[in-house]
XYZ file of N, CA, C and O in Angstrom:
588
model
N 12.818 9.150 -21.330
C 12.692 8.138 -20.294
C 12.360 6.834 -20.911
O 11.471 6.767 -21.772
N 12.968 5.868 -20.527
C 12.634 4.497 -20.959
C 11.410 3.945 -20.485
O 10.813 4.358 -19.421
N 10.805 3.048 -21.214
C 9.594 2.464 -20.916
C 9.497 1.863 -19.421
O 8.478 1.994 -18.735
N 10.576 1.305 -19.160
C 10.505 0.454 -17.789
C 10.425 1.517 -16.690
O 10.252 1.177 -15.513
N 10.694 2.771 -16.825
C 10.700 3.756 -15.725
C 9.451 4.582 -15.774
O 9.322 5.595 -15.054
N 8.462 4.402 -16.811
C 7.262 5.158 -16.821
C 6.533 4.818 -15.597
O 6.346 3.761 -15.184
N 5.770 5.805 -15.019
C 4.854 5.566 -13.927
C 3.409 5.699 -14.595
O 3.041 6.707 -15.062
N 2.567 4.674 -14.393
C 1.330 4.560 -14.901
C 0.406 4.186 -13.670
O 0.381 2.964 -13.491
N -0.303 5.099 -13.128
C -1.296 4.699 -12.171
C -2.411 3.708 -12.737
O -2.865 3.926 -13.706
N -2.554 2.701 -12.019
C -3.624 1.643 -12.442
C -4.788 1.970 -11.610
O -5.957 1.977 -12.222
N -4.760 2.375 -10.509
C -5.894 2.750 -9.690
C -5.675 4.105 -9.210
O -4.528 4.383 -8.655
N -6.459 5.035 -9.312
C -6.180 6.506 -9.015
C -6.835 6.950 -7.788
O -7.817 6.168 -7.207
N -6.550 7.989 -7.304
C -7.260 8.653 -6.130
C -8.584 9.013 -6.589
O -8.978 9.152 -7.622
N -9.460 9.273 -5.487
C -10.978 9.517 -5.830
C -11.310 10.564 -6.864
O -11.987 10.345 -7.784
N -10.578 11.647 -6.887
C -10.887 12.760 -7.929
C -10.388 12.228 -9.296
O -10.937 12.924 -10.204
N -9.494 11.291 -9.477
C -8.966 10.936 -10.720
C -9.741 9.828 -11.404
O -9.391 9.385 -12.443
N -10.579 9.070 -10.591
C -11.340 7.864 -11.146
C -12.434 8.207 -12.051
O -12.990 9.266 -11.846
N -12.616 7.458 -13.065
C -13.963 7.758 -13.915
C -15.070 7.683 -13.003
O -15.080 6.911 -12.097
N -16.113 8.318 -13.429
C -17.374 8.381 -12.636
C -18.019 6.982 -12.529
O -17.920 6.228 -13.437
N -18.379 6.693 -11.236
C -18.893 5.388 -11.005
C -18.024 4.256 -10.622
O -18.423 3.214 -10.107
N -16.719 4.566 -10.787
C -15.640 3.504 -10.415
C -15.266 3.781 -8.887
O -14.603 4.762 -8.635
N -15.684 2.865 -8.081
C -15.361 3.020 -6.621
C -13.810 2.855 -6.287
O -13.154 2.175 -6.914
N -13.279 3.445 -5.281
C -12.004 3.346 -4.729
C -11.979 2.097 -4.046
O -12.851 1.646 -3.267
N -10.937 1.159 -4.449
C -10.716 0.029 -3.543
C -10.709 0.250 -2.109
O -9.753 1.243 -1.709
N -11.402 -0.312 -1.233
C -11.536 0.114 0.098
C -11.301 -1.012 1.045
O -11.276 -0.845 2.225
N -11.210 -2.236 0.710
C -11.117 -3.458 1.423
C -9.781 -4.105 0.984
O -9.244 -4.028 -0.174
N -9.114 -4.791 1.980
C -7.875 -5.462 1.745
C -7.953 -6.309 0.471
O -6.924 -6.237 -0.373
N -8.841 -7.170 0.141
C -8.876 -7.957 -0.945
C -8.925 -7.138 -2.298
O -8.378 -7.458 -3.271
N -9.758 -6.053 -2.325
C -9.775 -5.277 -3.476
C -8.472 -4.539 -3.799
O -8.126 -4.469 -4.809
N -7.813 -4.188 -2.698
C -6.450 -3.545 -2.834
C -5.467 -4.514 -3.336
O -4.714 -4.314 -4.289
N -5.449 -5.715 -2.924
C -4.672 -6.794 -3.290
C -4.706 -7.107 -4.739
O -3.798 -7.275 -5.508
N -6.017 -7.106 -5.161
C -6.393 -7.426 -6.586
C -5.912 -6.423 -7.417
O -5.353 -6.601 -8.451
N -5.949 -4.954 -7.037
C -5.457 -4.033 -7.841
C -3.913 -4.036 -8.024
O -3.315 -3.750 -9.075
N -3.161 -4.482 -6.840
C -1.875 -4.638 -6.903
C -1.449 -5.676 -7.905
O -0.510 -5.510 -8.669
N -2.005 -6.846 -7.762
C -1.618 -8.025 -8.619
C -1.921 -7.534 -10.109
O -1.103 -7.842 -10.850
N -3.016 -6.922 -10.454
C -3.377 -6.375 -11.768
C -2.223 -5.610 -12.175
O -1.810 -5.736 -13.332
N -1.831 -4.471 -11.396
C -0.822 -3.660 -11.859
C 0.575 -4.254 -12.054
O 1.234 -4.021 -13.172
N 0.971 -5.207 -11.229
C 2.161 -5.767 -11.367
C 2.174 -6.773 -12.590
O 3.072 -6.805 -13.473
N 1.101 -7.503 -12.783
C 0.955 -8.396 -13.935
C 0.913 -7.612 -15.259
O 1.634 -8.076 -16.191
N 0.317 -6.508 -15.289
C 0.301 -5.649 -16.559
C 1.862 -5.006 -16.780
O 2.216 -5.235 -17.982
N 2.499 -4.714 -15.808
C 3.917 -4.214 -15.951
C 4.643 -5.319 -16.358
O 5.575 -5.138 -17.242
N 4.589 -6.532 -15.894
C 5.580 -7.712 -16.173
C 5.333 -8.032 -17.603
O 6.147 -8.373 -18.395
N 3.948 -7.992 -17.944
C 3.585 -8.412 -19.450
C 4.159 -7.442 -20.309
O 4.636 -7.721 -21.412
N 4.035 -6.155 -20.062
C 4.374 -5.054 -20.921
C 5.988 -4.970 -21.099
O 6.387 -4.672 -22.193
N 6.619 -5.273 -20.048
C 8.078 -5.276 -20.139
C 8.653 -6.595 -20.430
O 10.028 -6.698 -20.424
N 7.787 -7.566 -20.496
C 8.260 -8.992 -20.708
C 9.249 -9.460 -19.684
O 10.445 -10.003 -19.980
N 9.069 -9.017 -18.359
C 9.991 -9.570 -17.397
C 9.410 -10.399 -16.358
O 8.083 -10.360 -16.142
N 10.013 -11.328 -15.887
C 9.388 -12.354 -14.884
C 8.976 -11.583 -13.660
O 9.684 -10.602 -13.334
N 8.123 -12.058 -12.877
C 7.659 -11.543 -11.632
C 8.161 -12.242 -10.514
O 7.986 -13.548 -10.482
N 9.006 -11.708 -9.564
C 9.415 -12.392 -8.326
C 8.268 -12.544 -7.413
O 7.727 -11.563 -6.963
N 7.768 -13.857 -7.233
C 6.559 -14.080 -6.479
C 6.732 -13.818 -4.970
O 5.866 -13.279 -4.435
N 8.048 -13.958 -4.376
C 8.129 -13.613 -3.062
C 8.146 -12.027 -2.899
O 7.624 -11.562 -1.965
N 8.697 -11.373 -3.689
C 8.597 -9.865 -3.751
C 7.221 -9.368 -3.901
O 6.697 -8.401 -3.302
N 6.461 -9.986 -4.903
C 4.966 -9.693 -5.081
C 4.331 -9.947 -3.794
O 3.416 -9.146 -3.477
N 4.610 -11.047 -3.029
C 3.982 -11.315 -1.851
C 4.183 -10.335 -0.733
O 3.257 -10.052 0.056
N 5.315 -9.674 -0.765
C 5.663 -8.538 0.162
C 4.771 -7.484 -0.157
O 4.171 -6.728 0.765
N 4.671 -7.079 -1.427
C 3.836 -5.858 -1.846
C 2.404 -6.104 -1.536
O 1.732 -5.118 -1.068
N 1.919 -7.285 -1.676
C 0.545 -7.588 -1.378
C 0.188 -7.500 0.040
O -0.801 -6.897 0.633
N 1.246 -7.943 0.965
C 1.148 -7.912 2.301
C 1.114 -6.395 2.850
O 0.296 -6.054 3.687
N 2.080 -5.752 2.191
C 2.002 -4.120 2.599
C 0.858 -3.465 2.243
O 0.099 -2.771 3.135
N 0.334 -3.798 1.122
C -0.938 -3.134 0.750
C -2.033 -3.535 1.600
O -2.965 -2.731 2.024
N -2.177 -4.862 1.897
C -3.206 -5.382 2.888
C -3.180 -4.738 4.249
O -4.108 -4.335 4.822
N -1.939 -4.518 4.775
C -1.732 -3.860 6.165
C -2.108 -2.478 6.165
O -2.603 -1.987 7.038
N -1.681 -1.734 5.101
C -1.995 -0.344 5.056
C -3.491 -0.122 4.851
O -4.015 0.734 5.679
N -4.222 -0.996 4.213
C -5.671 -0.924 4.153
C -6.339 -1.272 5.344
O -7.242 -0.529 5.824
N -5.915 -2.396 5.983
C -6.534 -2.758 7.321
C -6.344 -1.754 8.389
O -7.247 -1.357 9.164
N -5.078 -1.018 8.476
C -4.823 -0.111 9.365
C -5.653 1.066 9.170
O -6.118 1.753 10.077
N -5.862 1.561 7.814
C -6.750 2.653 7.555
C -8.161 2.384 8.075
O -8.860 3.284 8.462
N -8.712 1.070 7.892
C -9.958 0.665 8.306
C -10.068 0.815 9.892
O -11.018 1.353 10.499
N -9.041 0.067 10.520
C -9.274 -0.096 11.926
C -8.882 1.279 12.666
O -9.409 1.455 13.744
N -7.878 1.980 12.197
C -7.399 3.101 13.079
C -7.607 4.376 12.253
O -7.338 5.381 12.957
N -7.856 4.510 11.046
C -7.910 5.803 10.300
C -9.306 6.225 9.921
O -9.395 7.262 9.105
N -10.389 5.606 10.286
C -11.683 5.864 9.954
C -12.200 5.590 8.612
O -13.070 5.973 8.011
N -11.378 4.702 7.927
C -11.716 4.092 6.697
C -10.790 4.658 5.508
O -10.143 5.707 5.622
N -10.749 3.790 4.453
C -9.963 4.163 3.244
C -10.607 5.308 2.490
O -11.764 5.221 2.181
N -9.904 6.418 2.288
C -10.512 7.479 1.341
C -9.842 7.579 0.107
O -10.287 8.290 -0.814
N -8.700 6.854 -0.039
C -8.090 6.898 -1.375
C -7.062 5.779 -1.508
O -6.475 5.372 -0.434
N -6.692 5.301 -2.647
C -5.728 4.196 -2.834
C -5.166 4.482 -4.309
O -5.833 4.907 -5.228
N -3.844 4.210 -4.315
C -3.157 4.358 -5.691
C -2.000 3.218 -5.632
O -1.298 3.102 -4.670
N -1.840 2.805 -6.861
C -0.708 1.734 -7.113
C -0.167 2.194 -8.271
O -0.649 2.296 -9.257
N 1.236 2.300 -8.317
C 2.204 2.467 -9.457
C 3.241 1.568 -9.446
O 3.793 1.266 -8.328
N 3.499 0.940 -10.589
C 4.734 0.109 -10.672
C 5.627 0.880 -11.507
O 5.436 1.239 -12.738
N 6.830 1.071 -10.955
C 7.724 1.909 -11.447
C 9.223 1.260 -11.335
O 9.617 1.095 -10.374
N 9.727 0.796 -12.599
C 10.935 0.112 -12.535
C 10.886 -1.151 -11.649
O 9.929 -1.873 -11.764
N 11.720 -1.306 -10.762
C 11.759 -2.499 -9.851
C 11.033 -2.368 -8.714
O 11.249 -3.040 -7.708
N 10.036 -1.482 -8.630
C 9.199 -1.355 -7.312
C 7.777 -1.079 -7.562
O 7.421 -0.784 -8.589
N 6.981 -1.240 -6.441
C 5.593 -1.004 -6.376
C 5.431 0.115 -5.421
O 5.812 0.006 -4.308
N 4.762 1.227 -5.821
C 4.485 2.375 -5.001
C 2.977 2.278 -4.626
O 2.246 2.341 -5.560
N 2.799 2.151 -3.311
C 1.418 1.937 -2.726
C 1.009 3.113 -1.950
O 1.877 3.552 -1.033
N 0.015 3.788 -2.116
C -0.659 4.868 -1.304
C -1.938 4.592 -0.913
O -2.817 4.295 -1.680
N -2.012 4.739 0.471
C -3.426 4.549 1.086
C -3.736 5.800 1.838
O -2.923 6.155 2.716
N -4.944 6.330 1.731
C -5.372 7.557 2.449
C -6.490 7.147 3.286
O -7.340 6.354 2.971
N -6.532 7.876 4.560
C -7.687 7.632 5.435
C -8.036 9.039 6.113
O -7.543 10.127 5.740
N -8.967 9.076 7.007
C -9.611 10.106 7.542
C -8.847 10.846 8.817
O -9.115 11.857 9.247
N -7.956 10.008 9.347
C -7.331 10.381 10.515
C -6.046 11.119 10.372
O -5.259 10.890 9.429
N -5.811 12.137 11.199
C -4.487 12.931 11.131
C -3.473 12.306 12.041
O -2.306 12.647 12.004
N -3.811 11.253 12.875
C -2.944 10.568 13.724
C -1.909 9.722 13.043
O -2.190 9.001 12.102
N -0.667 9.988 13.340
C 0.395 9.152 12.729
C 0.337 7.668 13.288
O -0.057 7.400 14.436
N 0.796 6.798 12.422
C 0.922 5.357 12.866
C 1.955 5.114 13.802
O 2.949 5.767 13.869
N 1.667 4.253 14.732
C 2.752 3.948 15.861
C 2.794 2.344 16.034
O 1.870 1.687 15.776
N 3.939 2.046 16.545
C 4.259 0.538 16.786
C 3.768 0.319 18.188
O 4.127 1.210 19.085
N 2.999 -0.524 18.449
C 2.419 -0.867 19.810
C 3.405 -1.974 20.417
O 3.468 -3.001 19.792
N 3.786 -1.876 21.611
C 4.580 -2.974 22.217
C 3.664 -4.267 22.312
O 2.552 -4.040 22.423
N 4.265 -5.433 22.042
C 3.449 -6.577 22.204
C 2.946 -7.039 23.612
O 2.002 -7.808 23.482
N 3.330 -6.299 24.614
C 2.797 -6.758 25.881
C 2.538 -5.385 26.595
O 3.135 -4.206 26.355
N 1.501 -5.482 27.462
C 1.106 -4.097 28.115
C 2.095 -4.016 29.455
O 2.917 -4.794 29.631
N 1.726 -2.973 30.128
C 2.544 -2.638 31.469
C 2.553 -3.851 32.454
O 3.377 -3.884 33.321
N 1.623 -4.680 32.241
C 1.389 -5.797 33.283
C 1.925 -7.125 32.722
O 1.646 -8.119 33.454
N 2.517 -7.066 31.577
C 3.115 -8.314 30.922
C 2.138 -9.147 30.223
O 2.452 -10.243 29.730
N 0.837 -8.602 29.987
C -0.072 -9.314 29.238
C 0.120 -9.096 27.687
O 0.352 -7.899 27.385
N -0.018 -10.062 26.876
C 0.125 -9.966 25.500
C -1.023 -9.242 24.960
O -2.209 -9.522 25.323
N -0.736 -8.309 23.980
C -1.843 -7.583 23.340
C -2.175 -8.216 21.947
O -1.180 -8.645 21.350
N -3.393 -8.229 21.495
C -3.657 -8.690 20.274
C -3.324 -7.535 19.220
O -3.265 -6.518 19.499
N -3.071 -8.019 17.979
C -2.646 -7.092 16.939
C -1.423 -6.304 17.215
O -0.456 -6.923 17.852
N -1.234 -5.199 16.518
C -0.073 -4.465 16.638
C 1.073 -4.862 15.727
O 2.271 -4.349 15.873
N 0.818 -5.747 14.724
C 1.853 -6.180 13.938
C 1.969 -5.454 12.600
O 3.004 -5.499 11.851
N 0.804 -4.726 12.020
C 0.736 -4.297 10.850
C 1.808 -3.120 10.545
O 2.454 -3.363 9.493
N 1.871 -2.182 11.349
C 2.739 -1.119 11.046
C 4.289 -1.646 10.965
O 4.998 -1.224 10.106
N 4.718 -2.434 12.051
C 6.036 -2.860 11.922
C 6.327 -3.748 10.555
O 7.443 -3.641 10.013
N 5.293 -4.497 10.192
C 5.383 -5.293 8.974
C 5.550 -4.163 7.644
O 6.530 -4.474 6.949
N 4.786 -3.272 7.651
C 5.042 -2.238 6.581
C 6.424 -1.666 6.650
O 7.046 -1.582 5.581
N 6.857 -1.316 7.737
C 8.196 -0.536 7.872
C 9.318 -1.617 7.559
O 10.380 -1.103 6.930
N 9.092 -2.780 7.805
C 10.176 -3.879 7.628
C 10.218 -4.260 5.994
O 11.376 -4.401 5.514
N 9.127 -4.239 5.409
C 8.940 -4.774 4.059
C 9.236 -3.690 2.970
O 9.614 -4.018 1.934
N 8.823 -2.537 3.428
C 8.978 -1.377 2.518
C 10.352 -0.768 2.438
O 11.005 -0.661 3.476
N 10.832 -0.398 1.194
C 12.191 0.252 1.104
C 12.080 1.661 1.586
O 13.081 2.265 2.063
N 10.861 2.303 1.389
C 10.649 3.709 1.891
C 9.230 3.904 2.281
O 8.329 3.389 1.563
N 9.038 4.634 3.461
C 7.605 4.827 3.838
C 7.463 6.187 4.101
O 8.316 6.924 4.783
N 6.513 6.910 3.604
C 6.197 8.335 3.905
C 4.722 8.570 4.315
O 3.906 7.875 3.839
N 4.543 9.539 5.312
C 3.232 9.704 5.857
C 3.141 11.318 5.578
O 4.004 12.040 5.887
N 2.087 11.616 4.831
C 1.736 13.046 4.572
C 0.342 13.417 4.862
O -0.522 12.647 4.757
N 0.224 14.764 5.349
C -1.107 15.339 5.713
C -1.905 15.631 4.347
O -1.257 15.980 3.358
N -3.109 15.372 4.301
C -3.853 15.702 3.121
C -4.514 17.259 3.426
O -4.929 17.549 4.547
N -4.646 18.025 2.351
C -5.305 19.302 2.547
C -6.683 19.313 3.116
O -7.031 20.265 3.812
N -7.409 18.260 2.883
C -8.838 18.316 3.421
C -8.954 17.480 4.702
O -9.961 17.136 5.167
N -7.796 17.202 5.286
C -7.722 16.499 6.512
C -7.499 15.108 6.316
O -7.611 14.384 5.130
N -6.913 14.294 7.231
C -6.479 12.837 7.100
C -5.146 12.663 6.622
O -4.380 13.752 6.635
N -4.684 11.589 6.218
C -3.207 11.505 5.878
C -3.182 10.384 4.694
O -4.173 9.755 4.388
N -2.114 10.476 4.097
C -1.746 9.392 2.973
C -0.388 8.815 3.382
O 0.528 9.431 3.690
N -0.394 7.433 3.359
C 0.783 6.581 3.628
C 1.171 6.096 2.379
O 0.391 5.318 1.638
N 2.465 6.383 1.971
C 2.965 5.800 0.664
C 4.240 4.957 1.087
O 5.008 5.307 1.812
N 4.202 3.824 0.475
C 5.220 2.827 0.668
C 5.685 2.252 -0.620
O 5.013 1.981 -1.484
N 7.037 2.222 -0.765
C 7.615 1.737 -1.908
C 8.261 0.353 -1.464
O 8.975 0.140 -0.712
N 7.823 -0.716 -2.241
C 8.051 -2.071 -2.127
C 8.817 -2.525 -3.213
O 8.349 -2.533 -4.355
N 10.067 -3.174 -3.054
C 10.909 -3.596 -4.209
C 10.428 -4.833 -4.731
O 9.727 -5.650 -4.056
N 10.495 -4.991 -6.040
C 10.035 -6.168 -6.723
C 11.224 -7.163 -7.195
O 10.875 -8.073 -7.844
N 12.263 -6.753 -6.813
C 13.501 -7.612 -7.145
C 14.109 -8.155 -5.761
O 13.989 -7.754 -4.829
């Protein structure tokens, strides 16, 4: 396997982290972990980083984290891998409920606040998967292209 296709987790799920290292659980912490992972990969492979693609990955990471906080009972796990031309982001939360897109207006025609996060994730990610966790809750994994 060539070096550009190795998968190296930069931030691991709770059971894989060294003792005392907290899981990123706020959007700013998650964005920092994504920036660090992409920068390390670009440096290691001596490839330029597409700033627009990186912005998409940061937005997806932020939206997944925010949704876990607002709708999923909080972030229980986070992982970021840079594999070849993409960033694989996984955010876990306590809720078994599947994410849904909410119409921008209610039944009476009034605009609703929010409701943009999940559609943003689905639009910017090349692949999105939702999986149940054995201990309850779910993990949402999104692959965002870096090219």
